[in-house]
Coordinates of C-alpha atoms in Angstrom, one line a residue:
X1 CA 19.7 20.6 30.6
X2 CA 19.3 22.6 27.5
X3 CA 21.3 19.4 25.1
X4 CA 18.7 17.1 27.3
X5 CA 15.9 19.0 25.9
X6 CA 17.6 19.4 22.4
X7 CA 18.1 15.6 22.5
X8 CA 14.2 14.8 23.4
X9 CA 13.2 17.5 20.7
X10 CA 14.7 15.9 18.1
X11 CA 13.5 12.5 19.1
X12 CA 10.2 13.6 18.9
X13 CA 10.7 15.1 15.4
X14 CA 11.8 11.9 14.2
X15 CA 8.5 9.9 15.7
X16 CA 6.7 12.1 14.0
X17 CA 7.7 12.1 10.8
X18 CA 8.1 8.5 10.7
X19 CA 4.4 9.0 11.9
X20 CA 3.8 11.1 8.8
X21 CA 5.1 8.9 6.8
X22 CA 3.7 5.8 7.4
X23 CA 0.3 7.7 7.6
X24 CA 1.0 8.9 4.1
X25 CA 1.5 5.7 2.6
X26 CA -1.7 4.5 4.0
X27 CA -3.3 7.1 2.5
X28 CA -1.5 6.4 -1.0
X29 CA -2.3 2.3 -0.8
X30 CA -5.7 3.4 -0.1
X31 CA -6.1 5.8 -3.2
X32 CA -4.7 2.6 -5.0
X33 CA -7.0 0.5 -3.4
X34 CA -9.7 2.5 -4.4
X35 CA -9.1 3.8 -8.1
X36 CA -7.1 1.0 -9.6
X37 CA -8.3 -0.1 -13.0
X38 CA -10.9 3.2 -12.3
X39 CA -13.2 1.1 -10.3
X40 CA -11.0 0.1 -7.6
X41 CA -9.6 -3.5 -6.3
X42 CA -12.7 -3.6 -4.0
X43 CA -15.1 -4.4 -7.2
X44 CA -13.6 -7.7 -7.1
X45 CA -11.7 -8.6 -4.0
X46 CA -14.6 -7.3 -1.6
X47 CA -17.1 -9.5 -2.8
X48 CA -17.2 -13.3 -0.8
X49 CA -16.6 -15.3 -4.2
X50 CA -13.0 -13.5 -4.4
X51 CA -10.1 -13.7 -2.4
X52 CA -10.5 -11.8 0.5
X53 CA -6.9 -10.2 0.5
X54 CA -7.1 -8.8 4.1
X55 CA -8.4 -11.8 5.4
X56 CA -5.5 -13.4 3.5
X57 CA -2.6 -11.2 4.6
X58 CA -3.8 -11.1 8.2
X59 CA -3.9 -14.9 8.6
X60 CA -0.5 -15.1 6.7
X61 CA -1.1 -17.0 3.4
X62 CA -0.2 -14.1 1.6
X63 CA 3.0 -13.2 2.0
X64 CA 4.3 -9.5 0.2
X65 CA 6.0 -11.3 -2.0
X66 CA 3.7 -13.6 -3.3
X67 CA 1.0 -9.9 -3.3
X68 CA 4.0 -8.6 -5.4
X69 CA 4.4 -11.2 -8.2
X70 CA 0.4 -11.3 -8.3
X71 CA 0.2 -7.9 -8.8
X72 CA 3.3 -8.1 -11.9
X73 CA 2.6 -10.6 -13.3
X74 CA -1.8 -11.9 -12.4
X75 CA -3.1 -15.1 -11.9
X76 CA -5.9 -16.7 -12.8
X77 CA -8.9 -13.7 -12.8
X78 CA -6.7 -11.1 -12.0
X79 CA -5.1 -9.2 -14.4
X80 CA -1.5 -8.0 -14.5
X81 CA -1.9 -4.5 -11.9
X82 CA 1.3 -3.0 -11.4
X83 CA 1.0 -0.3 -14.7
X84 CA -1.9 0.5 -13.5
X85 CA -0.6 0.8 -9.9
X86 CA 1.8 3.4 -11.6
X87 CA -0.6 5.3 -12.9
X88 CA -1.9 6.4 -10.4
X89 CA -2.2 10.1 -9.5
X90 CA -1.6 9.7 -5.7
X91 CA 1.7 7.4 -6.6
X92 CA 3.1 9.7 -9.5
X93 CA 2.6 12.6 -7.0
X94 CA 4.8 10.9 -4.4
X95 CA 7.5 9.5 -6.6
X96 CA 6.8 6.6 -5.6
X97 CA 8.7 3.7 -6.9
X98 CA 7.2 0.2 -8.0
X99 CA 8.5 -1.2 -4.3
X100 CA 6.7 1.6 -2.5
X101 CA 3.9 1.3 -4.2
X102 CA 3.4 -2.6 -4.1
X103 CA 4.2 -2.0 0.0
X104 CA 1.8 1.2 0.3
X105 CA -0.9 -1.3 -1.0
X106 CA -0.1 -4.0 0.8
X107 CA 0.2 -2.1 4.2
X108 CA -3.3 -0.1 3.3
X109 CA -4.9 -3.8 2.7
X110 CA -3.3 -5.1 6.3
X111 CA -4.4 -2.1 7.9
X112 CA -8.3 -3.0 7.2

């Protein structure tokens, strides 16, 4: 019984903090979301003449690969983002690397 219980405690532990995780890199994709460039992707990509990147993700014609190499290296209007991305306090404050930043974004952006 008492292994049982120590078994199901520990499972537990680990649904949570896979929990807390993926809630904190929500949170972080968000605070890119929000303060990139210092006025936020939202300036341009929330507005109907811009893509519309959740709309995009959600309806699968942009892949996370195809976000990343945007995001490196820009296209068209939008300007190269990743140093910027890295920047960021929320990012720095996590250690995040470039490929959990680029997914932290790309999973806030999915999420809304």
């Amino acid at each position: 019984m008492k292994k049982s219980l120590g078994t199901l405690a520990g499972i537990v532990l680990i649904a949570l903090s896979g929990s807390a995780l993926a809630d904190e890199q929500l949170e972080i994709g968000q605070k890119i979301y929000d303060r990139a460039f210092g006025r936020g992707c939202g300036t341009c990509h929330d507005i109907a003449s811009n893509p519309q990147l959740s709309a995009n993700i959600k309806a699968g014609t942009l892949d996370r690969a195809s976000f990343e190499k945007v995001l490196k290296e820009g296209k068209g209007g939008m300007p190269k983002a990743i140093e910027e991305i890295m920047k960021n306090k929320a990012v720095v404050k996590a250690g995040y690397g470039e490929d959990q930043a680029v997914d932290a974004l790309y999973a806030y952006i999915s999420s809304k």
